Short mmCIF file of C-alpha atoms in Angstrom, two decimals:
data_model
loop_
_atom_site.label_atom_id
_atom_site.label_comp_id
_atom_site.label_asym_id
_atom_site.label_seq_id
_atom_site.Cartn_x
_atom_site.Cartn_y
_atom_site.Cartn_z
CA MET A 1 19.62 -8.25 -7.29
CA ALA A 2 19.57 -4.69 -5.95
CA ASP A 3 18.50 -3.99 -2.38
CA LEU A 4 14.84 -3.70 -1.49
CA ILE A 5 14.28 -0.15 -0.23
CA LEU A 6 10.90 0.53 1.38
CA HIS A 7 9.90 4.18 1.66
CA HIS A 8 7.39 4.36 4.51
CA TYR A 9 6.68 5.76 7.96
CA PRO A 10 5.98 3.77 11.15
CA THR A 11 2.27 4.56 11.58
CA SER A 12 1.27 4.08 7.93
CA PRO A 13 -1.27 1.22 7.77
CA PHE A 14 -0.47 0.16 4.20
CA SER A 15 3.21 0.18 5.16
CA GLU A 16 2.43 -2.24 7.96
CA LYS A 17 0.86 -4.53 5.37
CA VAL A 18 4.07 -4.52 3.31
CA ARG A 19 6.36 -4.78 6.35
CA LEU A 20 4.54 -7.95 7.42
CA ILE A 21 4.77 -9.39 3.91
CA LEU A 22 8.53 -8.77 3.99
CA GLY A 23 8.59 -10.64 7.29
CA TYR A 24 6.50 -13.50 5.91
CA LYS A 25 8.90 -13.81 2.98
CA GLN A 26 11.87 -13.48 5.37
CA LEU A 27 13.40 -10.79 3.17
CA ALA A 28 16.04 -8.23 4.12
CA TRP A 29 15.13 -4.64 3.34
CA LYS A 30 16.28 -1.08 3.81
CA SER A 31 14.01 1.39 5.57
CA VAL A 32 13.66 4.99 4.40
CA ILE A 33 11.36 7.00 6.66
CA ILE A 34 9.39 9.59 4.69
CA PRO A 35 7.11 12.43 5.86
CA SER A 36 3.48 11.56 6.51
CA ILE A 37 2.29 14.78 4.83
CA MET A 38 3.52 17.09 2.09
CA PRO A 39 6.02 18.46 1.21
CA LYS A 40 7.90 15.32 0.17
CA PRO A 41 10.68 16.46 -2.19
CA ASP A 42 12.71 13.24 -1.99
CA VAL A 43 9.61 11.12 -2.59
CA LEU A 44 8.64 13.09 -5.69
CA ALA A 45 12.20 12.92 -7.04
CA LEU A 46 11.70 9.15 -7.25
CA THR A 47 8.00 8.82 -8.09
CA GLY A 48 7.41 11.96 -10.15
CA GLY A 49 4.11 12.80 -8.48
CA TYR A 50 2.78 9.75 -6.65
CA ARG A 51 2.97 10.50 -2.94
CA LYS A 52 1.01 7.74 -1.22
CA THR A 53 2.76 5.50 1.29
CA PRO A 54 4.54 3.14 0.93
CA PHE A 55 6.46 2.63 -2.28
CA LEU A 56 9.23 0.13 -2.99
CA GLN A 57 12.49 1.00 -4.71
CA VAL A 58 14.75 -1.57 -6.35
CA GLY A 59 17.64 0.30 -7.94
CA ALA A 60 16.06 2.70 -10.45
CA ASP A 61 12.70 0.90 -10.47
CA ILE A 62 9.91 2.36 -8.33
CA TYR A 63 6.88 0.21 -7.47
CA CYS A 64 3.78 2.11 -6.35
CA ASP A 65 0.80 0.75 -4.38
CA SER A 66 0.91 -2.07 -1.86
CA ALA A 67 -1.03 -4.41 -4.19
CA LEU A 68 1.71 -4.17 -6.82
CA ILE A 69 4.45 -4.39 -4.20
CA ALA A 70 2.93 -7.67 -3.01
CA ASP A 71 3.16 -9.07 -6.55
CA VAL A 72 6.79 -7.94 -6.82
CA LEU A 73 7.72 -9.62 -3.55
CA GLU A 74 5.88 -12.78 -4.61
CA HIS A 75 7.94 -12.92 -7.81
CA LEU A 76 11.15 -12.31 -5.90
CA GLN A 77 10.40 -14.90 -3.21
CA PRO A 78 7.65 -17.31 -4.36
CA THR A 79 7.51 -19.27 -1.10
CA PRO A 80 5.65 -19.01 1.14
CA SER A 81 3.09 -17.83 -1.38
CA LEU A 82 0.72 -14.91 -0.88
CA TYR A 83 -1.59 -16.49 -3.45
CA PRO A 84 -1.81 -20.21 -2.61
CA GLU A 85 -3.84 -22.43 -4.91
CA PRO A 86 -6.64 -23.16 -5.44
CA GLY A 87 -8.14 -19.97 -4.00
CA LYS A 88 -5.87 -17.22 -5.30
CA GLY A 89 -8.71 -15.48 -7.18
CA LEU A 90 -10.78 -15.38 -4.01
CA ALA A 91 -7.76 -14.16 -2.03
CA ARG A 92 -7.13 -11.28 -4.43
CA THR A 93 -10.79 -10.28 -4.45
CA LEU A 94 -11.02 -10.32 -0.67
CA ALA A 95 -7.78 -8.34 -0.42
CA GLN A 96 -9.14 -5.67 -2.76
CA TRP A 97 -12.27 -5.36 -0.58
CA ALA A 98 -10.12 -5.11 2.55
CA ASP A 99 -7.83 -2.46 1.06
CA SER A 100 -10.82 -0.32 0.12
CA THR A 101 -14.19 -0.91 1.79
CA LEU A 102 -12.88 -2.32 5.07
CA PHE A 103 -10.02 0.19 5.20
CA TRP A 104 -12.21 3.27 4.80
CA ALA A 105 -14.80 2.07 7.31
CA ALA A 106 -12.04 1.37 9.83
CA MET A 107 -10.30 4.69 9.28
CA ALA A 108 -13.52 6.72 9.50
CA HIS A 109 -14.10 5.02 12.85
CA ASN A 110 -10.48 5.39 13.98
CA LEU A 111 -10.25 9.07 13.11
CA GLY A 112 -13.51 10.21 14.65
CA PRO A 113 -13.20 13.04 17.20
CA ARG A 114 -11.98 10.81 20.06
CA GLY A 115 -9.48 8.88 17.93
CA ALA A 116 -8.10 12.01 16.30
CA ALA A 117 -7.72 13.70 19.69
CA HIS A 118 -5.72 10.72 20.91
CA MET A 119 -3.53 10.69 17.79
CA PHE A 120 -2.56 14.31 18.19
CA ALA A 121 -2.51 14.52 21.99
CA GLY A 122 0.42 16.68 23.06
CA ALA A 123 1.10 17.93 19.53
CA PRO A 124 0.72 21.60 18.59
CA PRO A 125 -2.73 22.45 17.14
CA GLU A 126 -1.16 23.22 13.78
CA THR A 127 0.03 19.59 13.50
CA ALA A 128 -3.50 18.19 13.48
CA LYS A 129 -4.65 20.97 11.16
CA ALA A 130 -1.84 20.28 8.68
CA PHE A 131 -2.60 16.53 8.72
CA GLY A 132 -6.30 17.19 8.14
CA GLU A 133 -5.65 19.56 5.24
CA ASP A 134 -3.20 17.11 3.67
CA ARG A 135 -5.65 14.20 3.79
CA LYS A 136 -8.47 16.43 2.56
CA ALA A 137 -6.39 17.20 -0.53
CA MET A 138 -5.76 13.49 -1.07
CA THR A 139 -9.40 12.44 -0.76
CA GLY A 140 -10.71 15.00 -3.25
CA GLY A 141 -14.35 14.26 -3.96
CA MET A 142 -14.48 10.94 -2.10
CA VAL A 143 -17.58 10.30 0.00
CA ARG A 144 -16.44 9.59 3.55
CA LEU A 145 -18.51 7.70 6.10
CA ARG A 146 -19.57 9.56 9.22
CA PRO A 147 -18.05 8.01 12.39
CA ALA A 148 -21.36 6.50 13.59
CA ASP A 149 -22.08 4.91 10.20
CA ALA A 150 -18.46 3.75 9.99
CA ALA A 151 -18.67 2.08 13.40
CA ALA A 152 -21.76 0.15 12.38
CA ALA A 153 -20.16 -1.02 9.14
CA TYR A 154 -16.86 -1.84 10.89
CA LYS A 155 -18.67 -4.03 13.43
CA SER A 156 -20.39 -5.93 10.62
CA TYR A 157 -17.13 -6.44 8.77
CA LEU A 158 -15.39 -7.66 11.93
CA ARG A 159 -18.16 -10.20 12.47
CA ARG A 160 -17.73 -11.44 8.91
CA LEU A 161 -13.99 -11.83 9.43
CA SER A 162 -14.69 -13.66 12.68
CA ASP A 163 -17.02 -16.07 10.87
CA MET A 164 -14.18 -16.88 8.46
CA LEU A 165 -11.98 -17.81 11.41
CA ASP A 166 -14.41 -20.24 13.03
CA GLU A 167 -12.55 -23.39 11.98
CA GLN A 168 -9.22 -22.18 10.62
CA PRO A 169 -6.37 -19.97 11.85
CA PHE A 170 -6.33 -17.62 8.84
CA LEU A 171 -9.03 -16.13 6.66
CA LEU A 172 -8.88 -18.66 3.84
CA GLY A 173 -7.16 -21.63 5.42
CA GLN A 174 -4.25 -22.93 7.43
CA VAL A 175 -1.71 -20.37 6.21
CA PRO A 176 -1.86 -16.61 5.60
CA CYS A 177 -2.57 -15.27 2.12
CA ILE A 178 -2.77 -11.78 0.64
CA ALA A 179 -6.27 -11.39 2.10
CA ASP A 180 -4.89 -11.71 5.64
CA PHE A 181 -2.28 -9.01 5.12
CA ALA A 182 -4.81 -6.65 3.52
CA ALA A 183 -7.43 -7.15 6.23
CA TYR A 184 -4.93 -6.86 9.06
CA HIS A 185 -3.49 -3.39 8.54
CA PRO A 186 -6.60 -1.21 9.16
CA LEU A 187 -7.34 -3.25 12.30
CA TRP A 188 -3.71 -2.83 13.35
CA PHE A 189 -4.17 0.94 13.09
CA THR A 190 -7.20 0.73 15.37
CA ARG A 191 -5.33 -1.34 17.93
CA VAL A 192 -1.95 0.43 17.85
CA ARG A 193 -2.46 4.00 16.65
CA THR A 194 -5.91 4.78 18.08
CA PRO A 195 -6.25 2.38 21.03
CA VAL A 196 -9.00 4.54 22.53
CA MET A 197 -11.13 3.30 19.62
CA ALA A 198 -10.10 -0.36 19.96
CA ASP A 199 -13.02 -1.49 22.14
CA ILE A 200 -14.76 -2.35 18.89
CA LEU A 201 -12.29 -5.23 18.41
CA GLN A 202 -13.31 -6.81 21.72
CA LEU A 203 -16.60 -7.85 20.15
CA THR A 204 -14.78 -10.44 18.02
CA PRO A 205 -12.20 -12.33 20.12
CA ALA A 206 -11.42 -14.67 17.21
CA VAL A 207 -10.28 -11.65 15.21
CA LEU A 208 -8.03 -10.53 18.07
CA ASP A 209 -6.45 -13.99 18.21
CA TRP A 210 -5.90 -13.87 14.44
CA MET A 211 -4.31 -10.42 14.79
CA ASP A 212 -1.88 -11.86 17.33
CA ARG A 213 -0.95 -14.60 14.87
CA MET A 214 -0.39 -12.02 12.14
CA HIS A 215 1.70 -9.79 14.40
CA ALA A 216 3.90 -12.77 15.30
CA ILE A 217 5.02 -13.04 11.65
CA GLY A 218 7.44 -10.17 12.19
CA GLN A 219 8.91 -7.71 9.70
CA GLY A 220 12.02 -9.37 8.27
CA GLY A 221 15.54 -7.98 8.44
CA MET A 222 15.34 -4.19 8.41
CA GLU A 223 18.28 -1.77 8.05
CA LYS A 224 17.90 2.02 8.35
CA PHE A 225 18.67 3.97 5.20
CA GLY A 226 18.52 7.66 4.29
CA SER A 227 16.47 9.20 1.49
CA ALA A 228 19.53 10.94 -0.02
CA ARG A 229 21.28 7.57 -0.22
CA ALA A 230 18.21 6.05 -1.85
CA ILE A 231 18.21 8.77 -4.51
CA ALA A 232 21.93 8.15 -5.07
CA VAL A 233 21.21 4.43 -5.52
CA ALA A 234 18.65 5.26 -8.20
CA ALA A 235 21.00 7.68 -9.96
CA ALA A 236 23.76 5.05 -10.09
CA ALA A 237 21.48 2.30 -11.43
CA GLU A 238 19.86 1.49 -14.77
CA PRO A 239 16.15 0.65 -14.69
CA THR A 240 15.32 -2.88 -15.78
CA ARG A 241 14.08 -3.51 -19.30
CA VAL A 242 10.38 -4.24 -19.70
CA GLY A 243 9.83 -7.95 -19.09
CA ASP A 244 13.23 -8.51 -17.49
CA GLY A 245 12.63 -7.24 -13.97
CA LEU A 246 10.31 -8.17 -11.14
CA LEU A 247 7.26 -7.63 -13.37
CA THR A 248 7.69 -10.20 -16.12
CA ASP A 249 4.34 -9.61 -17.85
CA SER A 250 5.25 -7.49 -20.89
CA THR A 251 2.47 -8.10 -23.47
CA PHE A 252 0.88 -4.81 -24.53
CA GLN A 253 -2.85 -4.63 -23.77
CA ASP A 254 -4.41 -1.55 -25.31
CA GLU A 255 -7.63 -0.37 -23.65
CA HIS A 256 -7.19 3.35 -24.30
CA GLY A 257 -5.90 3.80 -27.86
CA ILE A 258 -2.67 5.18 -26.42
CA PRO A 259 0.40 3.60 -28.05
CA LEU A 260 3.62 2.77 -26.23
CA GLY A 261 6.04 5.68 -26.36
CA SER A 262 3.28 8.23 -25.71
CA ARG A 263 3.56 10.92 -23.07
CA VAL A 264 0.96 10.00 -20.45
CA SER A 265 -0.17 10.64 -16.90
CA ILE A 266 -1.29 8.08 -14.34
CA THR A 267 -3.44 8.93 -11.32
CA ALA A 268 -5.22 6.94 -8.65
CA GLU A 269 -8.95 6.46 -9.19
CA SER A 270 -9.82 7.97 -5.81
CA PHE A 271 -7.42 8.53 -2.92
CA GLY A 272 -4.25 10.41 -3.88
CA PRO A 273 -5.13 12.19 -7.14
CA GLU A 274 -1.66 13.60 -7.84
CA PRO A 275 -0.56 12.60 -11.38
CA THR A 276 2.73 11.04 -12.43
CA GLU A 277 3.81 11.87 -15.96
CA GLY A 278 6.25 10.05 -18.21
CA GLU A 279 6.68 7.95 -21.33
CA LEU A 280 4.45 4.89 -21.42
CA ILE A 281 6.74 1.89 -21.90
CA ALA A 282 4.45 -0.90 -20.62
CA ALA A 283 0.70 -1.37 -20.41
CA THR A 284 0.01 -5.02 -19.66
CA ARG A 285 -3.00 -6.83 -18.24
CA THR A 286 -1.65 -6.19 -14.72
CA HIS A 287 0.39 -2.99 -14.68
CA TYR A 288 1.58 0.24 -16.28
CA THR A 289 5.19 1.42 -16.44
CA LEU A 290 6.36 4.97 -17.09
CA SER A 291 9.89 6.08 -17.91
CA ARG A 292 10.80 9.47 -16.50
CA ASN A 293 13.89 11.52 -15.67
CA ASP A 294 14.81 13.45 -12.56
CA GLU A 295 17.81 15.72 -12.21
CA ARG A 296 18.82 14.04 -8.95
CA ALA A 297 17.63 10.45 -9.40
CA GLY A 298 18.35 10.03 -13.12
CA THR A 299 16.30 7.78 -15.39
CA LEU A 300 13.61 5.83 -13.55
CA HIS A 301 10.90 3.33 -14.35
CA VAL A 302 7.81 3.94 -12.21
CA HIS A 303 5.35 1.04 -12.03
CA PHE A 304 1.63 1.08 -11.12
CA PRO A 305 -1.00 -1.66 -10.89
CA ARG A 306 -3.62 -1.42 -13.61
CA ILE A 307 -6.55 -1.85 -11.23
CA GLY A 308 -7.20 1.32 -9.29
CA TYR A 309 -5.30 3.68 -11.61
CA VAL A 310 -6.30 5.84 -14.56
CA LEU A 311 -4.17 6.24 -17.69
CA LYS A 312 -4.56 9.38 -19.82
CA ALA A 313 -2.64 10.96 -22.64
CA ALA A 314 -0.69 13.91 -21.25
CA ILE A 315 -1.82 17.38 -22.24
CA PRO A 316 0.97 19.09 -24.22
CA ALA A 317 2.62 21.97 -22.36
#
């Protein structure tokens, strides 16, 4: 088994989700710190276009999106499970809500004028401007909540989470599940990255206690690693064959009339519209896999979850 290499940066909320899952699974991993904004040449050498944070590298296999990364880590280390029975369908559904609706309400609140000023306090004005322009490019035509509307929604969502914690330590029971990790990271950003906006959390003390329990999980055994070394690891490795790696589902499910072997592009439905192009070598009920080549990283398999991503036939050059 090749090393787990997480490409992330410390203040990335979705990275915090994955770091905690690594801790919950008690897995060792290598840490490659990547830029928070473009340009990201070493990232694109591995992903081919996808530039959201984080992504997981295992040899020459690249796993994009924290939802897919969670599935990969579950396969690698099944216990303790992120999807305990009998409620795994509910856990996945709640996690999807948390990674989208809850996340965007929290971030619109966090990055209102006061939160943004705190984030960039002491930094040159061009730093905040560059961050804003970068995120504007990633959001495209998304409708963003205004800070006042976001605060109202965020308060409601926090109360709902608090209600779930009335008689149990975690959202769906006595142990954490994927829903806990997905709901935690936007609240973590409020508490850690924009503490001037964290008064909103004081309204739900049960949620704060739950956050303390989540934080206590830790982040596993981390070792610092450089991006050039990660690219060298990919170049020296062979990507796993479809069905033989950490994504064992290999049955072709055709929803688009695009056969395997076609040149395709994959983009996120909303946030992060940059396409990744390659040869479609897997399209299963859960994920897509593209094969692509990079002059530095060699032949790579880049994997995406099916939910949340759009598959299209590539336009010939």
